[in-house]
């Protein structure tokens, strides 16, 4: 029986080029219409050989006056073409009988390629050619990004028909078009803009097309940014329709008590962001806030204060950090402050980590389910299925950029058994500040609080970029720091291709330092050590008995040892900028003058690569996290800046946040108007640009 008869339509088999199209994401007509040329070829004119220049990319037409295959210096087809003004030799090293036929003696042909004016007259190597005749196109010929399975000529045809069929009707209401035309500097519809960009006329300036400043490009980019803003605003609206418990600090309650036991006064910035968070918590809408503040700016205590509000109101709070050692190090203080205050309330702190014994984990799960654990601290283990909260009101994610979209979504779904229609408040923390344009675009659905001041009494960190050949001097410097009772970090790079190599590097450095510093306890910390051993090493360092800690990048975030005054980073040229900045932030946490030494090893070939040099330069020039983030964005571009983990969010294909801020600002203002007054068009616009991908943006 045929499959259809059973009511199951067989999916039509895709041809090889169709498969290749799907691979490029070219499925719908609109996808094809938005598949824009990489560059253009000019086939609109025929150049005469007499008027041509050496090196010119030219199209010529003429009669074949000679066509022969020679064997020397290697087998090739040599064709002489006479265009009436001069002759040109065409050389082909690969050719087929059909080619020879088109290029046979006496044929008229049109060829296109790079003209070389050699000693023996004009030549072209492997030009494109076809029999002469037919009208010249009046537009430039598009060259599309493609793959090996997808011939350019085929792609041109399908893109052209996609462009013809796609629904390119105007989505923008007339009320918004005026403003758009002003920022775009022209009145272009999407249809006109696409038609133009696929097939620009022969007289168009290729520069304006290339740098995408042409109004047609601008219109396209404005549309793309609008779609992104619309989906972000929609996510915000959807969140506003959800409910969350309204939490309010009580007079004399946990929040106030915590402030009372802190060994320091909050900075103005900490107070301000604390109030921003407290205001969010009072609302019945789930908070979605990013707390950004440079390394060492004191985010943890702000998190603790928010937790105190939630717990005092009778709810649970979860704190999640990317690794176990970070969770432990980072939250040790927080727990030290809160635990004594929880005890009189009959509440406890529960830990959840991957390395836990089954029995212990079982106990923790029970504490969490019963609600006895008011505060739950841990790693990714917190979002696993078996973890059932009684009533989770606040979820705090530290170093949020190390978590993926799916993990954030999972946490939001964990409010508690039987509590439907609600979501916990979400507070994300990061030491990697988000540059303004990114905050306006990818993170438009987030409210942002910024701690822009460091606690008092910190001395600025001096950063030195030093060649590895001066290692002995660096070790001398370590000796003098140790003599003053200070402690030192030495970080070895992660060698991505090989964890084993990574380890041997750290081990070798550890041995070297142990030998050069007799009588000093030098510790080693790397990611493959058992957790218990890691903890033992960390506690020796935190306790001050260990003078030097050699480690791979496990200490990247969160560790807090105020007595450490020197950070040495080996092979600093291999680290990313924000990573270097994070590492540097491990020192300068106390009153002592601190320094960071960036050791670099030039490659055998000589100089460091340009981006590596730029990164080290930026580190030496500034210790301001915002400036570092801005330069990082400049060096890497938003795709890499956001990181692979964020790849659920479709990146902008056309708009460039560095140059298109004016378009972004327009889109940001237009989106709420469109959603409020023209919701149908808004929906159509999101579908056109984001297809099924809009969901990802909502995490
Ligand atoms: P980060 O923002 O990097 O997470 P932490 O929260 O770890 O920073 O704080 C860094 C250090 O500064 C900690 O030792 C913390 O106790 C201390 N600290 C935080 N706030 C203040 C303050 N207002 N005054 C003095 N020290 C503070
Ligand atoms: Mg921190």
Coordinates of C-alpha atoms in Angstrom, one line a residue, residues 9-354:
X9 CA 2.3 12.1 3.4
X10 CA 5.8 11.1 2.5
X11 CA 8.1 14.0 2.8
X12 CA 9.3 14.9 -0.7
X13 CA 13.0 13.9 -1.1
X14 CA 15.2 17.0 -1.4
X15 CA 17.6 17.2 -4.3
X16 CA 21.3 17.9 -3.6
X17 CA 21.1 21.6 -4.4
X18 CA 17.9 21.9 -2.3
X19 CA 19.7 20.3 0.6
X20 CA 22.6 22.7 0.2
X21 CA 20.1 25.6 0.2
X22 CA 18.6 24.3 3.5
X23 CA 22.1 24.0 5.0
X24 CA 22.5 27.7 4.3
X25 CA 19.2 28.4 6.0
X26 CA 17.6 29.3 2.7
X27 CA 14.2 27.8 3.1
X28 CA 11.5 30.4 2.7
X29 CA 11.1 32.8 -0.2
X30 CA 12.0 35.6 2.2
X31 CA 15.2 33.8 3.3
X32 CA 16.2 33.8 -0.4
X33 CA 15.2 37.4 -0.8
X34 CA 17.4 38.3 2.2
X35 CA 20.4 36.4 0.9
X36 CA 22.4 39.3 -0.3
X37 CA 25.4 39.4 -2.6
X38 CA 28.9 39.3 -1.3
X39 CA 30.1 41.4 -4.2
X40 CA 29.2 42.2 -7.8
X41 CA 30.6 41.6 -11.2
X42 CA 30.2 44.2 -14.0
X43 CA 29.0 42.5 -17.1
X44 CA 27.1 45.5 -18.3
X45 CA 29.9 46.9 -20.5
X46 CA 32.3 45.6 -23.2
X47 CA 35.7 47.1 -23.0
X48 CA 38.0 47.5 -26.1
X49 CA 41.4 46.1 -25.7
X50 CA 42.9 49.3 -27.1
X51 CA 41.4 51.3 -24.2
X52 CA 42.1 48.8 -21.5
X53 CA 44.4 49.1 -18.5
X54 CA 46.8 46.5 -17.1
X55 CA 45.1 44.6 -14.2
X56 CA 41.6 45.7 -15.1
X57 CA 38.7 43.3 -14.5
X58 CA 37.2 43.6 -18.0
X59 CA 34.7 42.0 -20.3
X60 CA 35.7 41.8 -23.9
X61 CA 34.1 40.4 -27.0
X62 CA 35.8 39.2 -30.2
X63 CA 36.5 36.5 -32.8
X64 CA 38.7 33.5 -32.1
X65 CA 41.6 33.7 -34.6
X66 CA 43.6 30.8 -33.1
X67 CA 42.7 27.8 -30.8
X68 CA 45.3 25.2 -29.9
X69 CA 46.4 22.8 -27.2
X70 CA 50.1 23.1 -26.3
X71 CA 52.0 20.7 -24.0
X72 CA 54.7 23.1 -22.9
X73 CA 55.4 24.3 -20.3
X74 CA 52.3 22.3 -19.3
X75 CA 49.2 21.1 -21.1
X76 CA 47.0 24.1 -21.8
X77 CA 44.4 25.5 -24.2
X78 CA 45.6 28.7 -25.8
X79 CA 43.1 30.8 -27.6
X80 CA 43.7 34.1 -29.4
X81 CA 40.8 36.6 -29.5
X82 CA 40.7 39.6 -31.8
X83 CA 38.2 42.4 -30.8
X84 CA 39.0 44.6 -33.8
X85 CA 41.3 46.9 -31.8
X86 CA 43.9 44.4 -30.5
X87 CA 44.3 40.7 -29.6
X88 CA 44.4 38.9 -26.3
X89 CA 45.6 35.4 -25.4
X90 CA 43.3 33.3 -23.2
X91 CA 44.9 30.5 -21.3
X92 CA 43.1 27.5 -19.8
X93 CA 44.8 24.8 -17.8
X94 CA 41.7 22.7 -17.4
X95 CA 39.2 22.5 -20.2
X96 CA 36.6 20.1 -21.7
X97 CA 35.6 19.4 -25.2
X98 CA 32.5 21.6 -24.8
X99 CA 34.8 24.5 -24.0
X100 CA 36.9 23.9 -27.0
X101 CA 33.8 23.9 -29.2
X102 CA 32.7 27.3 -27.9
X103 CA 36.2 28.6 -28.3
X104 CA 36.9 27.1 -31.8
X105 CA 38.4 29.0 -34.6
X106 CA 36.0 31.6 -36.0
X107 CA 33.6 31.7 -33.1
X108 CA 32.5 35.0 -31.6
X109 CA 32.8 34.9 -27.8
X110 CA 32.4 37.2 -24.8
X111 CA 34.9 36.7 -22.0
X112 CA 35.4 38.3 -18.6
X113 CA 38.5 38.2 -16.4
X114 CA 41.6 40.1 -15.3
X115 CA 43.6 41.6 -18.1
X116 CA 47.3 41.4 -18.0
X117 CA 49.4 43.4 -20.4
X118 CA 52.5 41.3 -20.6
X119 CA 55.5 41.5 -22.9
X120 CA 53.8 39.4 -25.5
X121 CA 50.5 41.4 -25.5
X122 CA 47.3 41.0 -23.5
X123 CA 46.5 37.8 -21.7
X124 CA 43.7 36.5 -19.5
X125 CA 44.1 33.3 -17.4
X126 CA 40.9 31.2 -17.0
X127 CA 38.4 34.0 -17.9
X128 CA 34.7 33.3 -17.7
X129 CA 33.3 33.0 -21.3
X130 CA 30.3 32.3 -23.3
X131 CA 29.2 32.6 -27.0
X132 CA 28.7 36.2 -27.9
X133 CA 25.3 37.6 -28.6
X134 CA 22.4 38.3 -26.3
X135 CA 21.8 41.7 -24.8
X136 CA 24.2 43.1 -22.2
X137 CA 22.6 43.1 -18.7
X138 CA 21.8 46.5 -17.4
X139 CA 22.5 45.7 -13.8
X140 CA 25.6 44.4 -12.0
X141 CA 25.7 40.6 -11.6
X142 CA 25.4 39.5 -8.0
X143 CA 27.9 37.0 -6.5
X144 CA 26.3 35.2 -3.6
X145 CA 27.8 33.5 -0.6
X146 CA 27.4 29.8 -1.4
X147 CA 28.8 26.4 -0.7
X148 CA 30.6 23.9 -2.9
X149 CA 27.4 21.9 -3.5
X150 CA 25.6 25.0 -4.8
X151 CA 26.7 26.4 -8.1
X152 CA 26.5 30.2 -8.3
X153 CA 24.4 30.2 -11.4
X154 CA 21.8 28.0 -9.8
X155 CA 21.8 30.1 -6.7
X156 CA 21.3 33.2 -8.7
X157 CA 18.2 31.7 -10.3
X158 CA 16.6 30.6 -7.0
X159 CA 17.4 33.9 -5.3
X160 CA 15.8 35.8 -8.2
X161 CA 12.7 33.7 -8.0
X162 CA 12.6 33.9 -4.2
X163 CA 12.8 37.7 -4.5
X164 CA 9.9 37.7 -7.0
X165 CA 7.7 35.5 -4.9
X166 CA 8.5 36.8 -1.4
X167 CA 5.9 38.9 0.4
X168 CA 7.8 42.1 0.8
X169 CA 4.7 44.3 1.5
X170 CA 5.3 47.3 3.7
X171 CA 5.1 46.4 7.4
X172 CA 5.8 49.8 8.7
X173 CA 2.8 52.1 9.3
X174 CA 2.9 55.5 7.6
X175 CA 3.3 57.1 11.0
X176 CA 6.7 55.5 11.4
X177 CA 7.9 55.9 7.8
X178 CA 8.8 59.5 8.1
X179 CA 11.2 58.9 10.9
X180 CA 12.7 55.9 9.2
X181 CA 13.3 57.8 5.9
X182 CA 15.0 60.5 7.9
X183 CA 17.6 58.1 9.5
X184 CA 17.9 56.1 6.3
X185 CA 18.3 59.3 4.3
X186 CA 16.1 58.2 1.4
X187 CA 12.6 56.9 0.7
X188 CA 13.1 53.2 0.0
X189 CA 10.7 50.4 0.4
X190 CA 12.0 47.1 1.5
X191 CA 11.1 45.7 -2.0
X192 CA 13.0 48.5 -3.8
X193 CA 16.0 48.1 -1.5
X194 CA 16.3 44.4 -2.0
X195 CA 15.7 44.7 -5.7
X196 CA 18.4 47.2 -5.8
X197 CA 20.9 45.4 -3.7
X198 CA 20.5 42.2 -5.7
X199 CA 20.7 43.9 -9.0
X200 CA 22.3 47.4 -8.7
X201 CA 22.5 49.5 -11.8
X202 CA 25.8 49.7 -13.6
X203 CA 26.3 53.3 -12.6
X204 CA 26.1 52.7 -8.8
X205 CA 29.1 53.5 -6.6
X206 CA 30.5 50.2 -5.4
X207 CA 32.0 51.9 -2.4
X208 CA 28.6 52.8 -1.0
X209 CA 27.4 49.2 -1.5
X210 CA 30.5 47.8 0.0
X211 CA 30.5 49.9 3.2
X212 CA 26.8 49.5 3.4
X213 CA 26.2 53.2 3.8
X214 CA 23.9 53.3 0.8
X215 CA 20.3 54.2 1.8
X216 CA 19.1 50.8 0.4
X217 CA 21.4 49.1 2.9
X218 CA 20.4 51.5 5.6
X219 CA 16.7 50.6 5.1
X220 CA 17.5 46.9 5.3
X221 CA 19.5 47.3 8.4
X222 CA 16.8 49.5 10.1
X223 CA 14.2 46.8 9.3
X224 CA 16.5 44.1 10.8
X225 CA 17.1 46.1 14.0
X226 CA 13.4 46.8 14.3
X227 CA 12.6 43.1 14.2
X228 CA 15.1 42.5 16.9
X229 CA 13.7 45.3 19.1
X230 CA 10.2 44.1 18.5
X231 CA 11.0 40.6 19.7
X232 CA 12.8 42.0 22.8
X233 CA 9.9 44.2 23.7
X234 CA 7.5 41.3 23.1
X235 CA 9.4 39.2 25.5
X236 CA 9.2 42.0 28.0
X237 CA 5.5 42.3 27.6
X238 CA 5.0 38.5 28.0
X239 CA 7.0 38.6 31.2
X240 CA 4.9 41.5 32.5
X241 CA 1.9 39.2 32.1
X242 CA 3.4 36.6 34.5
X243 CA 3.1 36.9 38.2
X244 CA 5.8 36.7 40.9
X245 CA 5.5 37.1 44.6
X246 CA 5.7 40.7 45.8
X247 CA 8.6 40.9 48.3
X248 CA 9.1 43.7 50.7
X249 CA 11.8 44.3 53.3
X250 CA 10.4 44.3 56.8
X251 CA 11.4 46.9 59.4
X252 CA 13.8 45.2 61.8
X253 CA 13.8 42.2 59.5
X254 CA 16.6 40.1 58.0
X255 CA 17.6 42.8 55.5
X256 CA 18.2 45.3 58.3
X257 CA 19.9 42.7 60.5
X258 CA 22.3 41.8 57.7
X259 CA 23.2 45.5 57.2
X260 CA 24.0 45.5 60.9
X261 CA 26.4 42.7 60.8
X262 CA 28.4 43.7 57.7
X263 CA 32.0 44.7 58.6
X264 CA 31.7 47.7 56.3
X265 CA 29.3 50.4 55.1
X266 CA 27.9 50.0 51.6
X267 CA 29.2 52.2 48.9
X268 CA 26.8 54.7 47.3
X269 CA 26.6 52.5 44.2
X270 CA 25.8 49.4 46.2
X271 CA 23.0 51.3 48.0
X272 CA 21.6 52.5 44.7
X273 CA 21.5 49.2 42.9
X274 CA 20.2 47.6 46.1
X275 CA 17.3 49.9 46.0
X276 CA 16.7 49.2 42.3
X277 CA 16.5 45.5 43.0
X278 CA 14.3 46.1 46.1
X279 CA 11.8 48.1 44.0
X280 CA 11.7 45.3 41.4
X281 CA 11.1 42.7 44.1
X282 CA 8.1 44.7 45.5
X283 CA 6.3 44.3 42.2
X284 CA 4.2 41.3 41.2
X285 CA 6.0 40.9 37.9
X286 CA 9.1 38.7 37.7
X287 CA 12.3 40.8 37.9
X288 CA 14.7 40.3 35.0
X289 CA 17.7 42.3 36.1
X290 CA 21.4 42.2 35.3
X291 CA 23.7 43.5 38.0
X292 CA 27.0 44.5 36.4
X293 CA 30.0 45.7 38.3
X294 CA 33.6 45.4 37.9
X295 CA 35.6 42.6 39.6
X296 CA 35.8 43.4 43.2
X297 CA 33.0 46.1 43.2
X298 CA 31.0 44.1 45.8
X299 CA 28.2 42.4 44.0
X300 CA 28.0 39.6 46.4
X301 CA 26.7 41.6 49.3
X302 CA 24.0 43.2 47.1
X303 CA 22.9 39.6 46.2
X304 CA 22.9 38.7 49.9
X305 CA 20.6 41.7 50.7
X306 CA 18.2 40.7 48.0
X307 CA 18.2 37.1 49.3
X308 CA 17.5 38.4 52.8
X309 CA 14.3 40.2 51.5
X310 CA 13.0 37.0 49.9
X311 CA 13.8 34.8 52.8
X312 CA 12.3 37.2 55.3
X313 CA 9.0 37.1 53.3
X314 CA 8.9 33.4 53.8
X315 CA 10.3 32.3 50.4
X316 CA 13.3 30.5 49.1
X317 CA 16.3 31.9 47.3
X318 CA 18.7 30.0 45.0
X319 CA 22.2 31.1 44.2
X320 CA 24.0 29.5 41.2
X321 CA 27.6 29.8 40.2
X322 CA 29.3 28.2 37.2
X323 CA 31.8 25.9 39.1
X324 CA 31.9 24.3 42.4
X325 CA 35.0 26.0 43.6
X326 CA 33.6 29.3 42.6
X327 CA 30.3 28.6 44.3
X328 CA 32.2 27.8 47.4
X329 CA 34.7 30.6 47.4
X330 CA 32.3 33.2 46.2
X331 CA 29.4 32.4 48.5
X332 CA 31.5 31.6 51.6
X333 CA 31.2 35.2 52.9
X334 CA 27.6 35.5 52.0
X335 CA 26.8 32.3 53.9
X336 CA 28.9 33.4 56.8
X337 CA 26.8 36.5 57.1
X338 CA 23.4 34.9 56.5
X339 CA 23.6 31.6 58.3
X340 CA 23.7 32.9 61.8
X341 CA 20.7 35.1 61.1
X342 CA 18.7 32.2 59.6
X343 CA 19.3 29.8 62.5
X344 CA 16.9 31.6 64.9
X345 CA 14.2 31.4 62.2
X346 CA 14.7 27.6 62.0
X347 CA 16.0 28.0 58.5
X348 CA 19.1 26.5 56.8
X349 CA 21.4 26.8 53.9
X350 CA 21.5 23.9 51.4
X351 CA 24.3 23.0 49.1
X352 CA 23.9 21.3 45.7
X353 CA 26.9 20.3 43.6
X354 CA 27.8 17.7 41.1

